[in-house]
Amino acid sequence: MSELAKIIKHRHFPVRVKLSAVRDRLIEELDYAEVLSKYDVSSSTFHGWLTKYKPRVMSEASYKRLSLPVHDPKTLLSMTDKEVQELEHLREELEKQKVLVEAYELMLELAKDRLHVDVKKNYEEMLLAGLVTAKKLGRAKR
């Protein structure tokens, strides 16, 4: 192994680890240096994660603050059984959607890292080339 290969380390971090690091900084309010050492990443790498995932983490945090706890007796008294069931159903659906979004983001990262294809940037080009139909976008073909 060459000396250069030993110095350069390309590590892949799953999305959940990146989100966890950003949560630690924003929600748990850990110092920047503590997050860097905890996850063993460079400041530029973490800054990229922070830029990319901050909106998502902040929206999750605001959702948790605004969501009503079903186990709260006051909440249960003001809601009918049907409303409680619907609330539970919506929460379950939301959790399923979060898992699907994380899977989608992971697939995009894998395509970019392993296949060197940036699907997000190339989608419009694929559409123009006819590889993807316009009907999927809800548009009529021209």
CSV table of N, CA and C in Angstrom, one decimal:
chain,number,residue,atom,x,y,z
A,1,MET,N,0.9,-1.2,0.0
A,1,MET,CA,0.0,0.0,0.0
A,1,MET,C,0.9,1.2,0.0
A,2,SER,N,0.6,2.2,-0.9
A,2,SER,CA,1.5,3.4,-1.0
A,2,SER,C,1.2,4.3,0.2
A,3,GLU,N,2.2,5.2,0.4
A,3,GLU,CA,2.1,6.1,1.5
A,3,GLU,C,0.9,7.0,1.4
A,4,LEU,N,0.6,7.4,0.1
A,4,LEU,CA,-0.5,8.3,-0.1
A,4,LEU,C,-1.9,7.6,0.2
A,5,ALA,N,-2.0,6.3,-0.1
A,5,ALA,CA,-3.2,5.6,0.2
A,5,ALA,C,-3.4,5.5,1.7
A,6,LYS,N,-2.4,5.4,2.5
A,6,LYS,CA,-2.5,5.3,3.9
A,6,LYS,C,-3.0,6.7,4.5
A,7,ILE,N,-2.6,7.8,3.9
A,7,ILE,CA,-3.0,9.1,4.4
A,7,ILE,C,-4.4,9.4,4.0
A,8,ILE,N,-4.8,9.1,2.8
A,8,ILE,CA,-6.2,9.4,2.4
A,8,ILE,C,-7.2,8.3,2.8
A,9,LYS,N,-8.1,8.7,3.7
A,9,LYS,CA,-9.1,7.8,4.1
A,9,LYS,C,-10.5,8.3,3.6
A,10,HIS,N,-11.1,7.4,2.8
A,10,HIS,CA,-12.5,7.7,2.3
A,10,HIS,C,-13.4,6.8,3.1
A,11,ARG,N,-14.1,7.4,4.0
A,11,ARG,CA,-15.0,6.7,4.9
A,11,ARG,C,-16.5,7.0,4.5
A,12,HIS,N,-17.3,6.1,4.5
A,12,HIS,CA,-18.7,6.3,4.2
A,12,HIS,C,-19.5,6.3,5.5
A,13,PHE,N,-20.2,7.4,5.8
A,13,PHE,CA,-21.1,7.5,7.0
A,13,PHE,C,-22.5,7.3,6.5
A,14,PRO,N,-23.3,6.5,7.2
A,14,PRO,CA,-24.7,6.4,6.9
A,14,PRO,C,-25.4,7.7,7.2
A,15,VAL,N,-26.5,7.9,6.6
A,15,VAL,CA,-27.3,9.1,6.8
A,15,VAL,C,-27.7,9.2,8.3
A,16,ARG,N,-28.0,8.1,8.9
A,16,ARG,CA,-28.5,8.2,10.3
A,16,ARG,C,-27.3,8.7,11.2
A,17,VAL,N,-26.1,8.4,10.9
A,17,VAL,CA,-24.9,8.9,11.7
A,17,VAL,C,-24.8,10.4,11.4
A,18,LYS,N,-24.9,10.8,10.2
A,18,LYS,CA,-24.8,12.2,9.9
A,18,LYS,C,-25.9,13.0,10.6
A,19,LEU,N,-27.1,12.5,10.6
A,19,LEU,CA,-28.2,13.1,11.3
A,19,LEU,C,-28.0,13.2,12.8
A,20,SER,N,-27.4,12.1,13.3
A,20,SER,CA,-27.1,12.0,14.7
A,20,SER,C,-26.1,13.1,15.1
A,21,ALA,N,-25.1,13.3,14.3
A,21,ALA,CA,-24.1,14.3,14.6
A,21,ALA,C,-24.7,15.7,14.6
A,22,VAL,N,-25.5,15.9,13.6
A,22,VAL,CA,-26.1,17.3,13.4
A,22,VAL,C,-27.1,17.5,14.6
A,23,ARG,N,-27.8,16.4,15.0
A,23,ARG,CA,-28.7,16.6,16.2
A,23,ARG,C,-27.9,16.9,17.5
A,24,ASP,N,-26.8,16.2,17.6
A,24,ASP,CA,-26.0,16.4,18.8
A,24,ASP,C,-25.5,17.9,18.9
A,25,ARG,N,-25.2,18.5,17.7
A,25,ARG,CA,-24.8,19.9,17.7
A,25,ARG,C,-25.9,20.8,17.9
A,26,LEU,N,-27.0,20.6,17.2
A,26,LEU,CA,-28.1,21.6,17.3
A,26,LEU,C,-29.1,21.3,18.4
A,27,ILE,N,-29.5,20.1,18.7
A,27,ILE,CA,-30.5,19.8,19.7
A,27,ILE,C,-29.8,19.6,21.1
A,28,GLU,N,-28.8,18.8,21.1
A,28,GLU,CA,-28.1,18.5,22.4
A,28,GLU,C,-27.1,19.6,22.7
A,29,GLU,N,-26.9,20.4,21.8
A,29,GLU,CA,-26.0,21.6,22.0
A,29,GLU,C,-24.6,21.2,22.5
A,30,LEU,N,-24.0,20.2,21.9
A,30,LEU,CA,-22.6,19.8,22.1
A,30,LEU,C,-21.7,20.8,21.4
A,31,ASP,N,-20.6,21.0,22.0
A,31,ASP,CA,-19.6,21.9,21.3
A,31,ASP,C,-19.2,21.4,20.0
A,32,TYR,N,-18.8,22.2,19.1
A,32,TYR,CA,-18.4,21.8,17.7
A,32,TYR,C,-17.3,20.8,17.8
A,33,ALA,N,-16.3,21.1,18.7
A,33,ALA,CA,-15.1,20.3,18.8
A,33,ALA,C,-15.5,18.9,19.4
A,34,GLU,N,-16.5,18.9,20.3
A,34,GLU,CA,-16.9,17.6,20.9
A,34,GLU,C,-17.6,16.7,19.8
A,35,VAL,N,-18.4,17.3,18.9
A,35,VAL,CA,-19.0,16.5,17.8
A,35,VAL,C,-17.9,16.0,16.9
A,36,LEU,N,-16.9,16.8,16.6
A,36,LEU,CA,-15.9,16.4,15.7
A,36,LEU,C,-15.1,15.2,16.3
A,37,SER,N,-14.8,15.3,17.5
A,37,SER,CA,-14.1,14.1,18.2
A,37,SER,C,-15.0,12.9,18.4
A,38,LYS,N,-16.2,13.1,18.7
A,38,LYS,CA,-17.1,12.0,18.9
A,38,LYS,C,-17.3,11.2,17.7
A,39,TYR,N,-17.5,11.9,16.5
A,39,TYR,CA,-17.7,11.2,15.3
A,39,TYR,C,-16.4,11.0,14.4
A,40,ASP,N,-15.3,11.5,14.9
A,40,ASP,CA,-14.0,11.4,14.3
A,40,ASP,C,-14.1,11.8,12.8
A,41,VAL,N,-14.6,13.1,12.6
A,41,VAL,CA,-14.6,13.7,11.3
A,41,VAL,C,-13.9,15.0,11.3
A,42,SER,N,-13.6,15.5,10.1
A,42,SER,CA,-12.9,16.8,10.0
A,42,SER,C,-14.0,17.9,10.1
A,43,SER,N,-13.5,19.1,10.3
A,43,SER,CA,-14.5,20.2,10.4
A,43,SER,C,-15.2,20.5,9.1
A,44,SER,N,-14.5,20.3,8.0
A,44,SER,CA,-15.1,20.5,6.7
A,44,SER,C,-16.2,19.5,6.4
A,45,THR,N,-15.9,18.3,6.7
A,45,THR,CA,-16.9,17.2,6.5
A,45,THR,C,-18.2,17.5,7.4
A,46,PHE,N,-17.9,17.8,8.6
A,46,PHE,CA,-19.1,18.1,9.5
A,46,PHE,C,-19.8,19.3,9.1
A,47,HIS,N,-19.1,20.3,8.6
A,47,HIS,CA,-19.8,21.5,8.1
A,47,HIS,C,-20.7,21.2,6.9
A,48,GLY,N,-20.3,20.3,6.1
A,48,GLY,CA,-21.1,19.9,5.0
A,48,GLY,C,-22.4,19.2,5.5
A,49,TRP,N,-22.2,18.3,6.5
A,49,TRP,CA,-23.4,17.6,7.0
A,49,TRP,C,-24.3,18.6,7.7
A,50,LEU,N,-23.8,19.6,8.4
A,50,LEU,CA,-24.6,20.6,9.0
A,50,LEU,C,-25.4,21.4,8.0
A,51,THR,N,-24.7,21.8,7.0
A,51,THR,CA,-25.4,22.5,5.9
A,51,THR,C,-26.5,21.7,5.3
A,52,LYS,N,-26.2,20.5,5.0
A,52,LYS,CA,-27.2,19.6,4.3
A,52,LYS,C,-28.4,19.2,5.2
A,53,TYR,N,-28.1,18.8,6.4
A,53,TYR,CA,-29.1,18.2,7.3
A,53,TYR,C,-29.8,19.1,8.3
A,54,LYS,N,-29.3,20.3,8.5
A,54,LYS,CA,-29.8,21.2,9.5
A,54,LYS,C,-31.4,21.5,9.3
A,55,PRO,N,-31.8,21.7,8.0
A,55,PRO,CA,-33.3,22.0,7.9
A,55,PRO,C,-34.1,20.8,8.3
A,56,ARG,N,-33.6,19.6,8.0
A,56,ARG,CA,-34.4,18.4,8.3
A,56,ARG,C,-34.4,18.2,9.8
A,57,VAL,N,-33.3,18.3,10.5
A,57,VAL,CA,-33.2,18.1,12.0
A,57,VAL,C,-34.1,19.2,12.7
A,58,MET,N,-34.1,20.4,12.2
A,58,MET,CA,-34.9,21.5,12.8
A,58,MET,C,-36.3,21.2,12.6
A,59,SER,N,-36.7,20.7,11.4
A,59,SER,CA,-38.1,20.4,11.2
A,59,SER,C,-38.6,19.2,12.1
A,60,GLU,N,-37.7,18.3,12.2
A,60,GLU,CA,-38.1,17.1,13.1
A,60,GLU,C,-38.3,17.6,14.6
A,61,ALA,N,-37.4,18.5,15.0
A,61,ALA,CA,-37.5,19.0,16.4
A,61,ALA,C,-38.7,19.8,16.6
A,62,SER,N,-39.1,20.6,15.6
A,62,SER,CA,-40.3,21.4,15.7
A,62,SER,C,-41.6,20.5,15.7
A,63,TYR,N,-41.5,19.5,14.9
A,63,TYR,CA,-42.6,18.5,14.9
A,63,TYR,C,-42.8,17.9,16.2
A,64,LYS,N,-41.7,17.5,16.9
A,64,LYS,CA,-41.8,16.9,18.2
A,64,LYS,C,-42.3,17.8,19.2
A,65,ARG,N,-42.0,19.1,19.1
A,65,ARG,CA,-42.5,20.1,20.1
A,65,ARG,C,-44.0,20.3,19.9
A,66,LEU,N,-44.4,20.2,18.6
A,66,LEU,CA,-45.8,20.5,18.3
A,66,LEU,C,-46.8,19.3,18.4
A,67,SER,N,-46.2,18.1,18.4
A,67,SER,CA,-47.1,16.9,18.4
A,67,SER,C,-47.7,16.8,19.8
A,68,LEU,N,-48.9,16.3,19.8
A,68,LEU,CA,-49.6,16.1,21.0
A,68,LEU,C,-49.3,14.7,21.6
A,69,PRO,N,-49.0,14.6,22.8
A,69,PRO,CA,-48.8,13.2,23.4
A,69,PRO,C,-50.1,12.6,23.6
A,70,VAL,N,-50.3,11.4,23.1
A,70,VAL,CA,-51.6,10.7,23.2
A,70,VAL,C,-51.8,10.2,24.6
A,71,HIS,N,-50.7,9.9,25.3
A,71,HIS,CA,-50.9,9.3,26.7
A,71,HIS,C,-51.3,10.4,27.7
A,72,ASP,N,-51.3,11.7,27.3
A,72,ASP,CA,-51.7,12.8,28.2
A,72,ASP,C,-53.2,12.7,28.4
A,73,PRO,N,-53.7,12.5,29.6
A,73,PRO,CA,-55.1,12.4,29.9
A,73,PRO,C,-56.0,13.6,29.4
A,74,LYS,N,-55.4,14.8,29.5
A,74,LYS,CA,-56.1,16.0,29.1
A,74,LYS,C,-56.4,16.0,27.6
A,75,THR,N,-55.4,15.5,26.8
A,75,THR,CA,-55.5,15.3,25.4
A,75,THR,C,-56.6,14.3,25.1
A,76,LEU,N,-56.6,13.2,25.8
A,76,LEU,CA,-57.5,12.1,25.5
A,76,LEU,C,-58.9,12.5,25.8
A,77,LEU,N,-59.1,13.3,26.8
A,77,LEU,CA,-60.5,13.8,27.1
A,77,LEU,C,-61.1,14.7,26.1
A,78,SER,N,-60.3,15.5,25.4
A,78,SER,CA,-60.8,16.4,24.4
A,78,SER,C,-60.9,15.8,23.0
A,79,MET,N,-60.4,14.5,22.9
A,79,MET,CA,-60.5,13.9,21.6
A,79,MET,C,-61.4,12.7,21.6
A,80,THR,N,-62.1,12.5,20.5
A,80,THR,CA,-63.0,11.3,20.4
A,80,THR,C,-62.1,10.1,20.1
A,81,ASP,N,-62.7,8.9,20.3
A,81,ASP,CA,-61.9,7.7,20.0
A,81,ASP,C,-61.5,7.6,18.5
A,82,LYS,N,-62.3,8.1,17.7
A,82,LYS,CA,-62.0,8.1,16.3
A,82,LYS,C,-60.8,9.0,16.0
A,83,GLU,N,-60.8,10.2,16.6
A,83,GLU,CA,-59.7,11.1,16.4
A,83,GLU,C,-58.4,10.6,17.0
A,84,VAL,N,-58.5,9.9,18.1
A,84,VAL,CA,-57.3,9.3,18.7
A,84,VAL,C,-56.7,8.2,17.7
A,85,GLN,N,-57.6,7.4,17.2
A,85,GLN,CA,-57.2,6.4,16.2
A,85,GLN,C,-56.6,7.0,15.0
A,86,GLU,N,-57.2,8.0,14.5
A,86,GLU,CA,-56.7,8.7,13.3
A,86,GLU,C,-55.3,9.3,13.6
A,87,LEU,N,-55.2,9.9,14.7
A,87,LEU,CA,-53.9,10.5,15.1
A,87,LEU,C,-52.8,9.4,15.1
A,88,GLU,N,-53.1,8.3,15.7
A,88,GLU,CA,-52.1,7.2,15.8
A,88,GLU,C,-51.8,6.7,14.4
A,89,HIS,N,-52.8,6.6,13.6
A,89,HIS,CA,-52.6,6.1,12.2
A,89,HIS,C,-51.7,7.1,11.4
A,90,LEU,N,-51.9,8.4,11.6
A,90,LEU,CA,-51.1,9.4,10.9
A,90,LEU,C,-49.7,9.4,11.4
A,91,ARG,N,-49.5,9.2,12.7
A,91,ARG,CA,-48.1,9.1,13.2
A,91,ARG,C,-47.4,7.8,12.7
A,92,GLU,N,-48.1,6.7,12.6
A,92,GLU,CA,-47.5,5.5,12.0
A,92,GLU,C,-47.1,5.8,10.5
A,93,GLU,N,-48.0,6.4,9.8
A,93,GLU,CA,-47.7,6.7,8.4
A,93,GLU,C,-46.5,7.7,8.3
A,94,LEU,N,-46.4,8.6,9.1
A,94,LEU,CA,-45.3,9.6,9.1
A,94,LEU,C,-44.0,8.8,9.4
A,95,GLU,N,-44.0,7.9,10.3
A,95,GLU,CA,-42.8,7.1,10.6
A,95,GLU,C,-42.4,6.3,9.4
A,96,LYS,N,-43.4,5.7,8.7
A,96,LYS,CA,-43.1,4.9,7.5
A,96,LYS,C,-42.5,5.8,6.4
A,97,GLN,N,-43.0,7.0,6.3
A,97,GLN,CA,-42.5,7.9,5.3
A,97,GLN,C,-41.1,8.4,5.6
A,98,LYS,N,-40.8,8.6,6.9
A,98,LYS,CA,-39.4,8.9,7.2
A,98,LYS,C,-38.4,7.8,6.9
A,99,VAL,N,-38.8,6.6,7.1
A,99,VAL,CA,-38.0,5.5,6.7
A,99,VAL,C,-37.7,5.4,5.2
A,100,LEU,N,-38.8,5.7,4.4
A,100,LEU,CA,-38.7,5.7,3.0
A,100,LEU,C,-37.8,6.8,2.5
A,101,VAL,N,-37.9,8.0,3.1
A,101,VAL,CA,-37.0,9.1,2.7
A,101,VAL,C,-35.6,8.8,3.0
A,102,GLU,N,-35.3,8.2,4.2
A,102,GLU,CA,-33.9,7.9,4.5
A,102,GLU,C,-33.4,6.8,3.5
A,103,ALA,N,-34.2,5.8,3.2
A,103,ALA,CA,-33.8,4.8,2.2
A,103,ALA,C,-33.5,5.5,0.8
A,104,TYR,N,-34.4,6.4,0.4
A,104,TYR,CA,-34.2,7.1,-0.8
A,104,TYR,C,-32.9,7.9,-0.8
A,105,GLU,N,-32.6,8.6,0.3
A,105,GLU,CA,-31.4,9.4,0.4
A,105,GLU,C,-30.1,8.5,0.4
A,106,LEU,N,-30.3,7.3,1.0
A,106,LEU,CA,-29.1,6.4,1.0
A,106,LEU,C,-28.9,5.9,-0.4
A,107,MET,N,-30.0,5.5,-1.1
A,107,MET,CA,-29.8,5.1,-2.5
A,107,MET,C,-29.1,6.1,-3.4
A,108,LEU,N,-29.5,7.4,-3.2
A,108,LEU,CA,-28.9,8.5,-3.9
A,108,LEU,C,-27.4,8.6,-3.6
A,109,GLU,N,-27.1,8.5,-2.3
A,109,GLU,CA,-25.7,8.6,-1.9
A,109,GLU,C,-24.9,7.4,-2.5
A,110,LEU,N,-25.5,6.2,-2.5
A,110,LEU,CA,-24.8,5.0,-3.0
A,110,LEU,C,-24.6,5.2,-4.5
A,111,ALA,N,-25.6,5.7,-5.2
A,111,ALA,CA,-25.4,5.9,-6.7
A,111,ALA,C,-24.3,6.9,-6.9
A,112,LYS,N,-24.2,7.9,-6.1
A,112,LYS,CA,-23.2,8.9,-6.3
A,112,LYS,C,-21.8,8.4,-6.0
A,113,ASP,N,-21.7,7.7,-4.8
A,113,ASP,CA,-20.4,7.2,-4.4
A,113,ASP,C,-19.9,6.0,-5.2
A,114,ARG,N,-20.7,5.1,-5.4
A,114,ARG,CA,-20.2,3.8,-6.1
A,114,ARG,C,-20.3,3.9,-7.6
A,115,LEU,N,-21.4,4.5,-8.1
A,115,LEU,CA,-21.5,4.6,-9.6
A,115,LEU,C,-21.1,5.9,-10.2
A,116,HIS,N,-20.8,6.8,-9.3
A,116,HIS,CA,-20.4,8.2,-9.8
A,116,HIS,C,-21.4,8.8,-10.7
A,117,VAL,N,-22.7,8.7,-10.2
A,117,VAL,CA,-23.8,9.3,-10.9
A,117,VAL,C,-24.6,10.1,-9.9
A,118,ASP,N,-24.7,11.4,-10.2
A,118,ASP,CA,-25.5,12.2,-9.3
A,118,ASP,C,-26.9,12.3,-9.8
A,119,VAL,N,-27.8,11.5,-9.3
A,119,VAL,CA,-29.1,11.3,-9.8
A,119,VAL,C,-29.9,12.6,-9.7
A,120,LYS,N,-29.7,13.3,-8.6
A,120,LYS,CA,-30.4,14.6,-8.4
A,120,LYS,C,-30.1,15.6,-9.5
A,121,LYS,N,-28.8,15.7,-9.9
A,121,LYS,CA,-28.4,16.6,-10.9
A,121,LYS,C,-28.8,16.1,-12.3
A,122,ASN,N,-28.8,14.8,-12.5
A,122,ASN,CA,-28.9,14.3,-13.9
A,122,ASN,C,-30.4,14.0,-14.2
A,123,TYR,N,-31.3,14.2,-13.3
A,123,TYR,CA,-32.7,13.8,-13.6
A,123,TYR,C,-33.3,14.6,-14.8
A,124,GLU,N,-33.0,15.9,-14.8
A,124,GLU,CA,-33.6,16.7,-15.9
A,124,GLU,C,-33.0,16.2,-17.2
A,125,GLU,N,-31.7,15.9,-17.3
A,125,GLU,CA,-31.1,15.4,-18.5
A,125,GLU,C,-31.7,14.1,-18.9
A,126,MET,N,-31.9,13.2,-17.9
A,126,MET,CA,-32.6,11.9,-18.2
A,126,MET,C,-34.0,12.1,-18.8
A,127,LEU,N,-34.7,13.1,-18.3
A,127,LEU,CA,-36.0,13.4,-18.7
A,127,LEU,C,-36.0,13.9,-20.2
A,128,LEU,N,-35.0,14.7,-20.5
A,128,LEU,CA,-34.9,15.2,-21.9
A,128,LEU,C,-34.5,14.1,-22.8
A,129,ALA,N,-33.7,13.2,-22.3
A,129,ALA,CA,-33.2,12.1,-23.2
A,129,ALA,C,-34.3,11.0,-23.4
A,130,GLY,N,-35.4,11.1,-22.7
A,130,GLY,CA,-36.5,10.2,-22.8
A,130,GLY,C,-36.3,9.0,-21.9
A,131,LEU,N,-35.4,9.0,-21.0
A,131,LEU,CA,-35.2,7.8,-20.1
A,131,LEU,C,-36.2,7.8,-19.0
A,132,VAL,N,-36.8,8.9,-18.7
A,132,VAL,CA,-37.9,9.0,-17.7
A,132,VAL,C,-39.1,9.7,-18.4
A,133,THR,N,-40.3,9.2,-18.1
A,133,THR,CA,-41.4,9.8,-18.8
A,133,THR,C,-41.9,11.0,-18.0
A,134,ALA,N,-42.4,11.9,-18.7
A,134,ALA,CA,-42.9,13.2,-18.1
A,134,ALA,C,-44.2,12.9,-17.3
A,135,LYS,N,-44.9,11.8,-17.5
A,135,LYS,CA,-46.1,11.5,-16.8
A,135,LYS,C,-45.8,11.3,-15.3
A,136,LYS,N,-44.6,10.9,-15.0
A,136,LYS,CA,-44.2,10.7,-13.6
A,136,LYS,C,-44.2,12.0,-12.8
A,137,LEU,N,-43.9,13.1,-13.6
A,137,LEU,CA,-43.9,14.4,-12.9
A,137,LEU,C,-45.2,15.0,-12.9
A,138,GLY,N,-46.2,14.4,-13.5
A,138,GLY,CA,-47.6,15.0,-13.5
A,138,GLY,C,-47.7,15.9,-14.7
A,139,ARG,N,-46.8,15.9,-15.6
A,139,ARG,CA,-46.9,16.8,-16.8
A,139,ARG,C,-47.3,16.0,-18.0
A,140,ALA,N,-47.9,16.7,-18.9
A,140,ALA,CA,-48.2,16.1,-20.2
A,140,ALA,C,-47.0,16.1,-21.1
A,141,LYS,N,-46.8,15.0,-21.9
A,141,LYS,CA,-45.7,15.0,-22.8
A,141,LYS,C,-45.9,16.0,-23.9
A,142,ARG,N,-44.8,16.6,-24.4
A,142,ARG,CA,-44.9,17.6,-25.4
A,142,ARG,C,-44.7,17.0,-26.7
